mmCIF file of C-alpha atoms in Angstrom:
data_model
loop_
_atom_site.group_PDB
_atom_site.id
_atom_site.type_symbol
_atom_site.label_atom_id
_atom_site.label_comp_id
_atom_site.label_asym_id
_atom_site.label_seq_id
_atom_site.Cartn_x
_atom_site.Cartn_y
_atom_site.Cartn_z
ATOM 1 C CA MET A 1 111.241 78.323 92.807
ATOM 2 C CA THR A 2 109.328 76.841 89.861
ATOM 3 C CA PRO A 3 110.942 77.942 86.551
ATOM 4 C CA ARG A 4 107.759 78.008 84.406
ATOM 5 C CA THR A 5 107.336 81.253 82.479
ATOM 6 C CA LEU A 6 104.457 82.841 80.607
ATOM 7 C CA PRO A 7 104.488 82.923 76.782
ATOM 8 C CA VAL A 8 105.357 86.351 75.372
ATOM 9 C CA ILE A 9 103.659 87.465 72.153
ATOM 10 C CA GLU A 10 104.146 90.676 70.186
ATOM 11 C CA ILE A 11 101.731 91.917 67.529
ATOM 12 C CA SER A 12 101.554 95.046 65.420
ATOM 13 C CA GLY A 13 99.706 96.613 62.512
ATOM 14 C CA THR A 14 96.041 97.307 61.847
ATOM 15 C CA ALA A 15 93.384 95.917 64.156
ATOM 16 C CA LEU A 16 92.657 93.025 61.785
ATOM 17 C CA GLU A 17 96.355 92.292 61.273
ATOM 18 C CA CYS A 18 97.018 92.386 65.012
ATOM 19 C CA GLY A 19 94.123 90.020 65.587
ATOM 20 C CA ARG A 20 95.303 87.527 62.979
ATOM 21 C CA GLN A 21 98.839 87.504 64.394
ATOM 22 C CA TYR A 22 97.483 87.111 67.912
ATOM 23 C CA GLY A 23 95.041 84.338 67.020
ATOM 24 C CA ALA A 24 97.682 82.349 65.150
ATOM 25 C CA ALA A 25 100.152 82.691 68.026
ATOM 26 C CA VAL A 26 97.682 81.480 70.695
ATOM 27 C CA ARG A 27 95.775 78.929 68.642
ATOM 28 C CA THR A 28 96.569 76.060 71.038
ATOM 29 C CA GLN A 29 95.847 78.064 74.205
ATOM 30 C CA LEU A 30 92.643 79.537 72.782
ATOM 31 C CA HIS A 31 91.238 76.122 71.898
ATOM 32 C CA ALA A 32 92.147 74.942 75.411
ATOM 33 C CA ALA A 33 90.268 77.935 76.882
ATOM 34 C CA LEU A 34 87.187 77.129 74.808
ATOM 35 C CA GLY A 35 87.301 73.542 76.060
ATOM 36 C CA TYR A 36 87.570 74.637 79.673
ATOM 37 C CA TYR A 37 84.734 77.164 79.511
ATOM 38 C CA GLU A 38 82.490 74.726 77.678
ATOM 39 C CA GLU A 39 82.925 72.365 80.625
ATOM 40 C CA ALA A 40 82.591 75.134 83.232
ATOM 41 C CA PHE A 41 79.407 76.656 81.757
ATOM 42 C CA GLY A 42 77.957 73.193 81.307
ATOM 43 C CA GLN A 43 78.522 72.350 84.948
ATOM 44 C CA SER A 44 77.378 75.744 86.297
ATOM 45 C CA ALA A 45 74.200 76.146 84.262
ATOM 46 C CA GLY A 46 73.767 73.167 81.962
ATOM 47 C CA LEU A 47 74.545 75.399 78.974
ATOM 48 C CA THR A 48 76.068 74.020 75.813
ATOM 49 C CA TRP A 49 78.774 76.142 74.215
ATOM 50 C CA ASP A 50 76.390 76.955 71.348
ATOM 51 C CA LEU A 51 74.001 78.499 73.871
ATOM 52 C CA VAL A 52 76.836 80.462 75.484
ATOM 53 C CA THR A 53 77.939 81.946 72.161
ATOM 54 C CA ALA A 54 74.334 82.698 71.210
ATOM 55 C CA ARG A 55 73.996 84.692 74.418
ATOM 56 C CA ALA A 56 77.350 86.398 73.878
ATOM 57 C CA ALA A 57 76.060 87.682 70.530
ATOM 58 C CA ARG A 58 74.115 90.384 72.372
ATOM 59 C CA TRP A 59 77.438 92.238 72.806
ATOM 60 C CA LEU A 60 78.213 92.407 69.084
ATOM 61 C CA ASP A 61 76.403 95.679 68.469
ATOM 62 C CA PRO A 62 77.546 97.472 71.648
ATOM 63 C CA VAL A 63 81.192 96.644 70.918
ATOM 64 C CA ARG A 64 80.831 97.607 67.242
ATOM 65 C CA ASP A 65 79.201 100.904 68.177
ATOM 66 C CA TYR A 66 81.772 101.833 70.823
ATOM 67 C CA ALA A 67 85.032 100.492 69.360
ATOM 68 C CA PRO A 68 84.658 98.964 65.874
ATOM 69 C CA GLU A 69 88.415 98.424 65.684
ATOM 70 C CA LEU A 70 88.269 96.113 68.702
ATOM 71 C CA LEU A 71 85.571 94.022 67.056
ATOM 72 C CA GLU A 72 87.843 93.850 63.989
ATOM 73 C CA GLU A 73 90.665 92.680 66.231
ATOM 74 C CA MET A 74 88.403 89.943 67.607
ATOM 75 C CA ARG A 75 87.495 88.980 64.054
ATOM 76 C CA GLY A 76 91.193 88.678 63.246
ATOM 77 C CA ILE A 77 91.788 86.562 66.353
ATOM 78 C CA ALA A 78 89.040 84.204 65.241
ATOM 79 C CA GLU A 79 90.537 83.930 61.749
ATOM 80 C CA GLY A 80 94.044 83.354 63.071
ATOM 81 C CA ALA A 81 92.947 80.715 65.570
ATOM 82 C CA GLY A 82 90.469 78.983 63.269
ATOM 83 C CA VAL A 83 87.385 79.611 65.394
ATOM 84 C CA ASP A 84 84.170 81.619 65.082
ATOM 85 C CA LEU A 85 83.940 85.307 65.987
ATOM 86 C CA LEU A 86 81.310 84.469 68.606
ATOM 87 C CA ASP A 87 83.755 82.057 70.264
ATOM 88 C CA VAL A 88 86.193 84.934 70.724
ATOM 89 C CA LEU A 89 83.444 87.313 71.844
ATOM 90 C CA ALA A 90 82.307 84.764 74.438
ATOM 91 C CA LEU A 91 85.858 84.553 75.824
ATOM 92 C CA ASN A 92 85.877 88.327 76.079
ATOM 93 C CA ALA A 93 82.456 88.446 77.762
ATOM 94 C CA ARG A 94 82.681 85.382 79.972
ATOM 95 C CA GLY A 95 82.137 87.435 83.143
ATOM 96 C CA GLU A 96 79.200 89.256 81.609
ATOM 97 C CA VAL A 97 77.508 85.978 80.654
ATOM 98 C CA ILE A 98 77.932 84.714 84.221
ATOM 99 C CA TYR A 99 76.482 87.844 85.820
ATOM 100 C CA ASP A 100 73.782 88.805 83.324
ATOM 101 C CA ARG A 101 70.435 89.221 85.080
ATOM 102 C CA SER A 102 68.510 88.031 82.047
ATOM 103 C CA PHE A 103 70.135 84.606 82.216
ATOM 104 C CA LYS A 104 68.222 83.294 85.189
ATOM 105 C CA ASP A 105 69.662 79.808 84.907
ATOM 106 C CA MET A 106 73.197 81.012 85.681
ATOM 107 C CA ALA A 107 74.125 80.250 89.273
ATOM 108 C CA ALA A 108 75.827 83.605 89.749
ATOM 109 C CA GLU A 109 75.852 83.275 93.519
ATOM 110 C CA ASP A 110 78.180 80.294 93.092
ATOM 111 C CA GLU A 111 80.198 81.949 90.318
ATOM 112 C CA PRO A 112 82.110 84.894 91.791
ATOM 113 C CA ALA A 113 83.471 87.363 89.278
ATOM 114 C CA GLU A 114 87.179 87.677 88.804
ATOM 115 C CA GLY A 115 89.070 87.879 92.066
ATOM 116 C CA CYS A 116 92.206 89.980 92.520
ATOM 117 C CA THR A 117 94.175 92.119 94.953
ATOM 118 C CA SER A 118 95.586 95.278 93.321
ATOM 119 C CA PHE A 119 98.027 97.863 94.615
ATOM 120 C CA ALA A 120 99.767 101.143 93.851
ATOM 121 C CA ALA A 121 102.701 102.549 95.818
ATOM 122 C CA PHE A 122 104.783 105.673 95.251
ATOM 123 C CA GLY A 123 106.137 108.737 97.025
ATOM 124 C CA GLU A 124 106.106 108.274 100.787
ATOM 125 C CA ALA A 125 105.239 104.571 100.417
ATOM 126 C CA SER A 126 108.194 103.851 98.092
ATOM 127 C CA GLY A 127 111.648 103.808 99.630
ATOM 128 C CA ASP A 128 113.398 103.781 96.261
ATOM 129 C CA GLY A 129 111.306 106.690 94.953
ATOM 130 C CA HIS A 130 109.831 104.603 92.121
ATOM 131 C CA VAL A 131 106.169 104.280 91.176
ATOM 132 C CA TRP A 132 104.934 100.699 91.570
ATOM 133 C CA ALA A 133 101.698 99.045 90.444
ATOM 134 C CA GLY A 134 100.542 95.460 90.256
ATOM 135 C CA GLN A 135 98.234 92.771 91.495
ATOM 136 C CA ASN A 136 97.568 89.128 92.168
ATOM 137 C CA TRP A 137 95.142 88.011 89.471
ATOM 138 C CA ASP A 138 93.012 85.215 90.914
ATOM 139 C CA TRP A 139 90.777 83.218 88.607
ATOM 140 C CA ARG A 140 89.977 79.663 87.528
ATOM 141 C CA ALA A 141 93.038 77.433 87.808
ATOM 142 C CA GLY A 142 91.816 75.525 84.754
ATOM 143 C CA VAL A 143 92.749 78.413 82.437
ATOM 144 C CA GLY A 144 96.186 79.009 83.936
ATOM 145 C CA ASP A 145 97.912 77.462 80.928
ATOM 146 C CA THR A 146 96.003 79.779 78.568
ATOM 147 C CA VAL A 147 97.447 82.996 80.046
ATOM 148 C CA VAL A 148 99.911 84.899 77.855
ATOM 149 C CA MET A 149 101.794 88.189 78.005
ATOM 150 C CA LEU A 150 100.820 90.353 75.057
ATOM 151 C CA ARG A 151 102.590 93.396 73.620
ATOM 152 C CA ILE A 152 100.601 95.424 71.085
ATOM 153 C CA VAL A 153 102.335 98.044 68.936
ATOM 154 C CA GLN A 154 99.485 100.128 67.526
ATOM 155 C CA PRO A 155 100.465 103.663 66.518
ATOM 156 C CA PRO A 156 99.278 106.310 67.077
ATOM 157 C CA ARG A 157 97.906 104.737 70.252
ATOM 158 C CA PRO A 158 100.301 103.813 73.071
ATOM 159 C CA THR A 159 102.099 100.489 73.003
ATOM 160 C CA LEU A 160 100.538 98.071 75.517
ATOM 161 C CA ILE A 161 101.747 95.204 77.665
ATOM 162 C CA MET A 162 98.969 93.082 79.189
ATOM 163 C CA GLN A 163 98.431 89.725 80.853
ATOM 164 C CA VAL A 164 95.384 88.114 79.228
ATOM 165 C CA GLU A 165 93.660 84.814 78.700
ATOM 166 C CA ALA A 166 94.319 83.725 75.128
ATOM 167 C CA GLY A 167 91.890 85.482 72.796
ATOM 168 C CA GLN A 168 91.031 88.349 75.126
ATOM 169 C CA ILE A 169 91.703 91.868 73.867
ATOM 170 C CA GLY A 170 92.098 93.542 77.241
ATOM 171 C CA ARG A 171 92.546 92.846 80.916
ATOM 172 C CA GLN A 172 95.228 94.342 83.168
ATOM 173 C CA GLY A 173 98.518 95.872 82.145
ATOM 174 C CA ALA A 174 100.354 99.119 81.405
ATOM 175 C CA ASN A 175 101.208 101.283 78.427
ATOM 176 C CA SER A 176 103.988 103.398 76.956
ATOM 177 C CA ALA A 177 102.368 106.563 78.320
ATOM 178 C CA GLY A 178 103.230 105.328 81.811
ATOM 179 C CA ILE A 179 99.676 104.379 82.801
ATOM 180 C CA ALA A 180 98.914 101.111 84.590
ATOM 181 C CA LEU A 181 95.487 99.551 84.989
ATOM 182 C CA ASN A 182 94.845 96.900 87.613
ATOM 183 C CA ALA A 183 91.353 95.520 88.006
ATOM 184 C CA ASN A 184 89.187 93.548 90.415
ATOM 185 C CA GLY A 185 85.725 92.025 90.172
ATOM 186 C CA LEU A 186 83.128 93.500 92.547
ATOM 187 C CA GLY A 187 80.002 91.417 92.020
ATOM 188 C CA GLY A 188 76.378 92.354 92.418
ATOM 189 C CA ARG A 189 73.531 92.243 89.915
ATOM 190 C CA PHE A 190 72.081 95.384 88.410
ATOM 191 C CA ASP A 191 69.464 96.117 85.746
ATOM 192 C CA ASP A 192 69.040 94.325 82.415
ATOM 193 C CA ARG A 193 70.422 97.034 80.124
ATOM 194 C CA VAL A 194 73.316 95.887 77.951
ATOM 195 C CA GLY A 195 76.672 97.488 78.717
ATOM 196 C CA LEU A 196 80.188 96.920 77.446
ATOM 197 C CA PRO A 197 82.281 93.865 78.357
ATOM 198 C CA GLN A 198 85.105 94.534 80.787
ATOM 199 C CA THR A 199 87.754 93.456 78.280
ATOM 200 C CA VAL A 200 86.617 96.258 75.960
ATOM 201 C CA VAL A 201 86.499 98.893 78.721
ATOM 202 C CA ARG A 202 89.916 97.949 80.047
ATOM 203 C CA ARG A 203 91.501 97.936 76.618
ATOM 204 C CA ALA A 204 89.989 101.365 75.928
ATOM 205 C CA VAL A 205 91.573 102.628 79.160
ATOM 206 C CA LEU A 206 95.004 101.317 78.169
ATOM 207 C CA ASP A 207 94.642 102.840 74.708
ATOM 208 C CA THR A 208 94.779 106.356 76.218
ATOM 209 C CA HIS A 209 97.785 108.690 76.503
ATOM 210 C CA THR A 210 96.823 110.561 79.690
ATOM 211 C CA ILE A 211 95.456 109.719 83.105
ATOM 212 C CA THR A 212 92.558 112.117 82.551
ATOM 213 C CA ASP A 213 91.590 110.386 79.298
ATOM 214 C CA ALA A 214 91.785 107.033 81.077
ATOM 215 C CA LEU A 215 89.463 108.347 83.784
ATOM 216 C CA ASP A 216 87.115 109.678 81.124
ATOM 217 C CA VAL A 217 86.772 106.195 79.630
ATOM 218 C CA LEU A 218 85.792 104.760 83.005
ATOM 219 C CA CYS A 219 83.426 107.607 83.852
ATOM 220 C CA ARG A 220 81.713 107.893 80.438
ATOM 221 C CA THR A 221 81.241 104.244 79.484
ATOM 222 C CA ARG A 222 78.586 101.950 80.874
ATOM 223 C CA ALA A 223 80.049 98.566 81.645
ATOM 224 C CA HIS A 224 77.730 95.575 81.860
ATOM 225 C CA ILE A 225 78.999 94.362 85.242
ATOM 226 C CA ALA A 226 80.630 95.964 88.265
ATOM 227 C CA SER A 227 84.412 96.098 88.336
ATOM 228 C CA ASN A 228 87.094 97.974 90.201
ATOM 229 C CA ALA A 229 89.771 99.900 88.297
ATOM 230 C CA LEU A 230 92.964 101.056 89.975
ATOM 231 C CA LEU A 231 94.786 103.582 87.783
ATOM 232 C CA THR A 232 98.420 104.511 88.435
ATOM 233 C CA CYS A 233 100.642 106.837 86.400
ATOM 234 C CA ARG A 234 104.400 107.246 86.419
ATOM 235 C CA GLU A 235 104.186 110.865 87.596
ATOM 236 C CA GLY A 236 103.251 109.510 91.033
ATOM 237 C CA PHE A 237 99.467 109.509 91.131
ATOM 238 C CA ALA A 238 96.863 106.817 91.681
ATOM 239 C CA VAL A 239 93.086 106.744 91.930
ATOM 240 C CA ASP A 240 90.684 103.854 92.366
ATOM 241 C CA LEU A 241 87.252 103.711 90.718
ATOM 242 C CA GLU A 242 84.544 101.247 91.712
ATOM 243 C CA THR A 243 82.569 101.195 88.479
ATOM 244 C CA THR A 244 79.056 99.738 88.327
ATOM 245 C CA PRO A 245 76.155 100.009 85.876
ATOM 246 C CA ALA A 246 74.439 102.118 88.565
ATOM 247 C CA GLY A 247 77.233 104.596 89.246
ATOM 248 C CA ILE A 248 80.847 105.064 90.316
ATOM 249 C CA GLY A 249 82.638 105.450 93.622
ATOM 250 C CA TRP A 250 86.260 106.491 94.032
ATOM 251 C CA MET A 251 89.066 106.595 96.551
ATOM 252 C CA TYR A 252 92.637 107.874 96.778
ATOM 253 C CA PRO A 253 95.773 106.432 98.391
ATOM 254 C CA THR A 254 96.538 106.826 102.069
ATOM 255 C CA ASP A 255 100.150 107.860 102.607
ATOM 256 C CA ASP A 256 100.742 107.067 98.892
ATOM 257 C CA LEU A 257 99.659 103.416 99.233
ATOM 258 C CA LEU A 258 96.412 102.055 97.803
ATOM 259 C CA VAL A 259 95.188 98.446 97.901
ATOM 260 C CA HIS A 260 91.879 97.142 96.587
ATOM 261 C CA GLY A 261 90.233 93.718 96.616
ATOM 262 C CA ASN A 262 86.821 92.326 95.677
ATOM 263 C CA HIS A 263 84.527 94.203 98.046
ATOM 264 C CA TYR A 264 83.238 97.757 97.857
ATOM 265 C CA GLN A 265 85.681 100.004 99.716
ATOM 266 C CA ALA A 266 84.734 103.480 98.465
ATOM 267 C CA GLY A 267 81.040 103.078 99.227
ATOM 268 C CA LEU A 268 78.194 100.651 98.701
ATOM 269 C CA PRO A 269 75.967 101.351 95.657
ATOM 270 C CA ALA A 270 72.390 102.149 96.651
ATOM 271 C CA ALA A 271 71.151 99.471 94.251
ATOM 272 C CA LEU A 272 72.863 96.812 96.410
ATOM 273 C CA ALA A 273 72.481 98.304 99.880
ATOM 274 C CA ALA A 274 69.445 96.303 100.985
ATOM 275 C CA ASP A 275 71.000 92.849 100.865
ATOM 276 C CA TYR A 276 74.670 93.212 99.918
ATOM 277 C CA ARG A 277 77.135 90.459 100.764
ATOM 278 C CA PRO A 278 80.786 90.610 99.652
ATOM 279 C CA MET A 279 81.311 88.576 96.486
ATOM 280 C CA SER A 280 84.512 87.095 97.955
ATOM 281 C CA SER A 281 84.552 87.161 101.744
ATOM 282 C CA ASP A 282 88.294 86.414 101.727
ATOM 283 C CA SER A 283 88.792 89.893 100.232
ATOM 284 C CA LEU A 284 88.200 91.227 103.754
ATOM 285 C CA VAL A 285 91.423 89.454 104.759
ATOM 286 C CA ARG A 286 93.453 89.959 101.591
ATOM 287 C CA VAL A 287 93.276 93.768 101.502
ATOM 288 C CA PRO A 288 94.641 94.528 105.003
ATOM 289 C CA ARG A 289 97.259 91.780 104.666
ATOM 290 C CA ALA A 290 98.514 93.275 101.407
ATOM 291 C CA GLU A 291 98.575 96.746 102.986
ATOM 292 C CA ARG A 292 100.556 95.406 105.916
ATOM 293 C CA GLY A 293 103.107 93.664 103.709
ATOM 294 C CA LEU A 294 103.499 96.537 101.253
ATOM 295 C CA ARG A 295 104.204 99.064 104.007
ATOM 296 C CA ALA A 296 107.693 97.548 104.121
ATOM 297 C CA LEU A 297 108.321 99.131 100.701
ATOM 298 C CA ARG A 298 109.075 102.442 102.395
ATOM 299 C CA ASP A 299 112.321 100.914 103.734
ATOM 300 C CA ALA A 300 113.497 99.480 100.387
ATOM 301 C CA THR A 301 116.709 100.988 99.050
ATOM 302 C CA GLY A 302 116.397 100.022 95.380
ATOM 303 C CA PRO A 303 114.191 98.300 92.771
ATOM 304 C CA ASP A 304 115.569 94.799 93.412
ATOM 305 C CA GLU A 305 114.762 95.052 97.093
ATOM 306 C CA SER A 306 111.367 96.579 96.298
ATOM 307 C CA ARG A 307 110.434 93.617 94.101
ATOM 308 C CA LYS A 308 111.405 91.225 96.877
ATOM 309 C CA VAL A 309 109.194 93.121 99.312
ATOM 310 C CA ILE A 310 106.296 93.094 96.844
ATOM 311 C CA GLN A 311 106.700 89.370 96.167
ATOM 312 C CA GLU A 312 106.792 88.568 99.876
ATOM 313 C CA ALA A 313 103.742 90.738 100.535
ATOM 314 C CA MET A 314 101.743 89.178 97.701
ATOM 315 C CA SER A 315 102.724 85.659 98.854
ATOM 316 C CA ASP A 316 100.813 85.984 102.132
ATOM 317 C CA HIS A 317 98.984 82.783 103.135
ATOM 318 C CA LEU A 318 96.708 83.849 105.986
ATOM 319 C CA GLY A 319 93.456 81.981 105.327
ATOM 320 C CA HIS A 320 95.092 79.525 102.913
ATOM 321 C CA PRO A 321 93.983 78.308 100.384
ATOM 322 C CA GLU A 322 91.744 81.357 99.771
ATOM 323 C CA SER A 323 94.474 83.736 100.851
ATOM 324 C CA LEU A 324 96.161 86.707 99.222
ATOM 325 C CA CYS A 325 98.274 84.149 97.383
ATOM 326 C CA THR A 326 95.414 81.888 96.301
ATOM 327 C CA HIS A 327 95.728 78.114 95.884
ATOM 328 C CA PRO A 328 93.179 75.530 94.695
ATOM 329 C CA ASP A 329 90.766 74.422 97.414
ATOM 330 C CA PRO A 330 90.628 70.597 97.462
ATOM 331 C CA ARG A 331 87.092 70.783 98.865
ATOM 332 C CA ARG A 332 85.836 72.057 95.501
ATOM 333 C CA PRO A 333 85.532 70.116 92.241
ATOM 334 C CA ALA A 334 88.520 70.557 89.941
ATOM 335 C CA VAL A 335 86.575 72.641 87.409
ATOM 336 C CA LYS A 336 85.942 75.218 90.174
ATOM 337 C CA HIS A 337 89.495 75.394 91.494
ATOM 338 C CA TRP A 338 90.802 78.949 91.914
ATOM 339 C CA ALA A 339 94.411 80.114 92.034
ATOM 340 C CA THR A 340 96.571 83.157 91.565
ATOM 341 C CA LEU A 341 97.228 82.915 87.828
ATOM 342 C CA VAL A 342 99.646 85.848 87.661
ATOM 343 C CA SER A 343 101.291 88.130 90.173
ATOM 344 C CA SER A 344 102.403 91.304 88.398
ATOM 345 C CA CYS A 345 104.827 93.987 89.483
ATOM 346 C CA VAL A 346 105.343 97.009 87.205
ATOM 347 C CA ASP A 347 107.941 99.704 87.801
ATOM 348 C CA LEU A 348 106.394 102.707 86.051
ATOM 349 C CA THR A 349 109.535 104.740 86.694
ATOM 350 C CA THR A 350 111.875 102.482 84.716
ATOM 351 C CA GLY A 351 109.325 100.659 82.531
ATOM 352 C CA ASP A 352 110.314 97.206 83.802
ATOM 353 C CA TYR A 353 107.490 94.651 83.892
ATOM 354 C CA HIS A 354 107.681 91.503 86.040
ATOM 355 C CA VAL A 355 105.190 88.624 86.347
ATOM 356 C CA THR A 356 104.916 85.178 87.867
ATOM 357 C CA ALA A 357 103.471 82.271 85.938
ATOM 358 C CA GLY A 358 101.220 81.275 88.806
ATOM 359 C CA THR A 359 101.385 81.721 92.576
ATOM 360 C CA PRO A 360 104.144 84.131 93.697
ATOM 361 C CA CYS A 361 105.030 82.096 96.798
ATOM 362 C CA ASP A 362 106.849 79.428 94.767
ATOM 363 C CA ARG A 363 107.831 81.155 91.510
ATOM 364 C CA ASP A 364 110.373 83.794 90.618
ATOM 365 C CA TYR A 365 109.289 86.975 88.893
ATOM 366 C CA GLN A 366 109.807 86.761 85.141
ATOM 367 C CA HIS A 367 111.361 89.953 83.754
ATOM 368 C CA LEU A 368 109.613 90.548 80.455
ATOM 369 C CA PRO A 369 111.814 91.121 77.384
ATOM 370 C CA TRP A 370 110.061 94.417 76.659
ATOM 371 C CA ASN A 371 110.335 97.735 78.444
ATOM 372 C CA LEU A 372 107.200 99.854 78.553
ATOM 373 C CA TYR A 373 109.079 102.767 77.031
ATOM 374 C CA ASP A 374 110.948 100.877 74.309
ATOM 375 C CA GLY A 375 110.461 101.484 70.625
ATOM 376 C CA PRO A 376 109.444 104.338 68.345
ATOM 377 C CA TYR A 377 106.035 104.698 70.000
ATOM 378 C CA GLY A 378 107.239 104.718 73.589
ATOM 379 C CA ASP A 379 106.357 107.936 75.396
ATOM 380 C CA ALA A 380 109.473 108.049 77.558
ATOM 381 C CA GLY A 381 109.511 111.214 79.581
#
């Protein structure tokens, strides 16, 4: 197994203070991310980075109106890393820039949104009686070295643990209220109205104390692009929401196991019905393979065995390289190589958080130094 681990960063204080600490801690990774995306956007659409940030500016007002503290956090990140606020906003809206209908020069058909395979297992599906949540996060291999584990202590809101690209304020993770959010891109183009970036929506979800408040965020906000959200809570409940600018579909676990990929599983939005094609055709393989592997969890006798089962399930290579455990495809140019950047495995019963720094087939899970329920703001029940 490869010993590489993900950097762990802890920040606390006001939004601006958190941002400054965060930006200073990831300065090197954030500059590397900017360099990668400048190359990637240039190759995909011939856009200079100045044009990308100019387009990202359209999300300034929506973010300020919805969550001014998150814009302040971005401002702090920019100050701490020595970059412009619009650089940080562009990193937080990189998927929105790719999929925006008004940017006709973007080759969105060749630029699938974030790929992932997410899961929740509890009750009948969990032999050890614990509540498990996690995912394989598949994205551009070129930003793999920019991924960090971030812990945010932000009273009175819950304490968060997230895996993010350096400079992003939200992605997937879990909080001290025992709520996990795992997310998957869905694809599809909708109307031209401006909605919120996914990083803002996901952070708002993880800032909540109850599963019903988390659902309210997803149901009441209008995101700019389609994305799937799998919510799991430590009480033994999970629900999946396919959120789009045109509406929301939802689904519940079957026998206490729920797996979601990058195609619409709850129902196809009417706005896409005429000519829909799955954004990532390999999702049609990944989902049933993950379900098959994770069914073995019901025979696990303890958390250590459960993690082994999860790692084996999420290491599946049917269809390699674009398999459940995704590896770079040598047929593509290097700037378009995809890989599983992180495989995460969260025990919401105990608060233990495990991740791999890359593909799970050849790396051990890294046990993070923080427990979800540690500290004065942990909501241990």
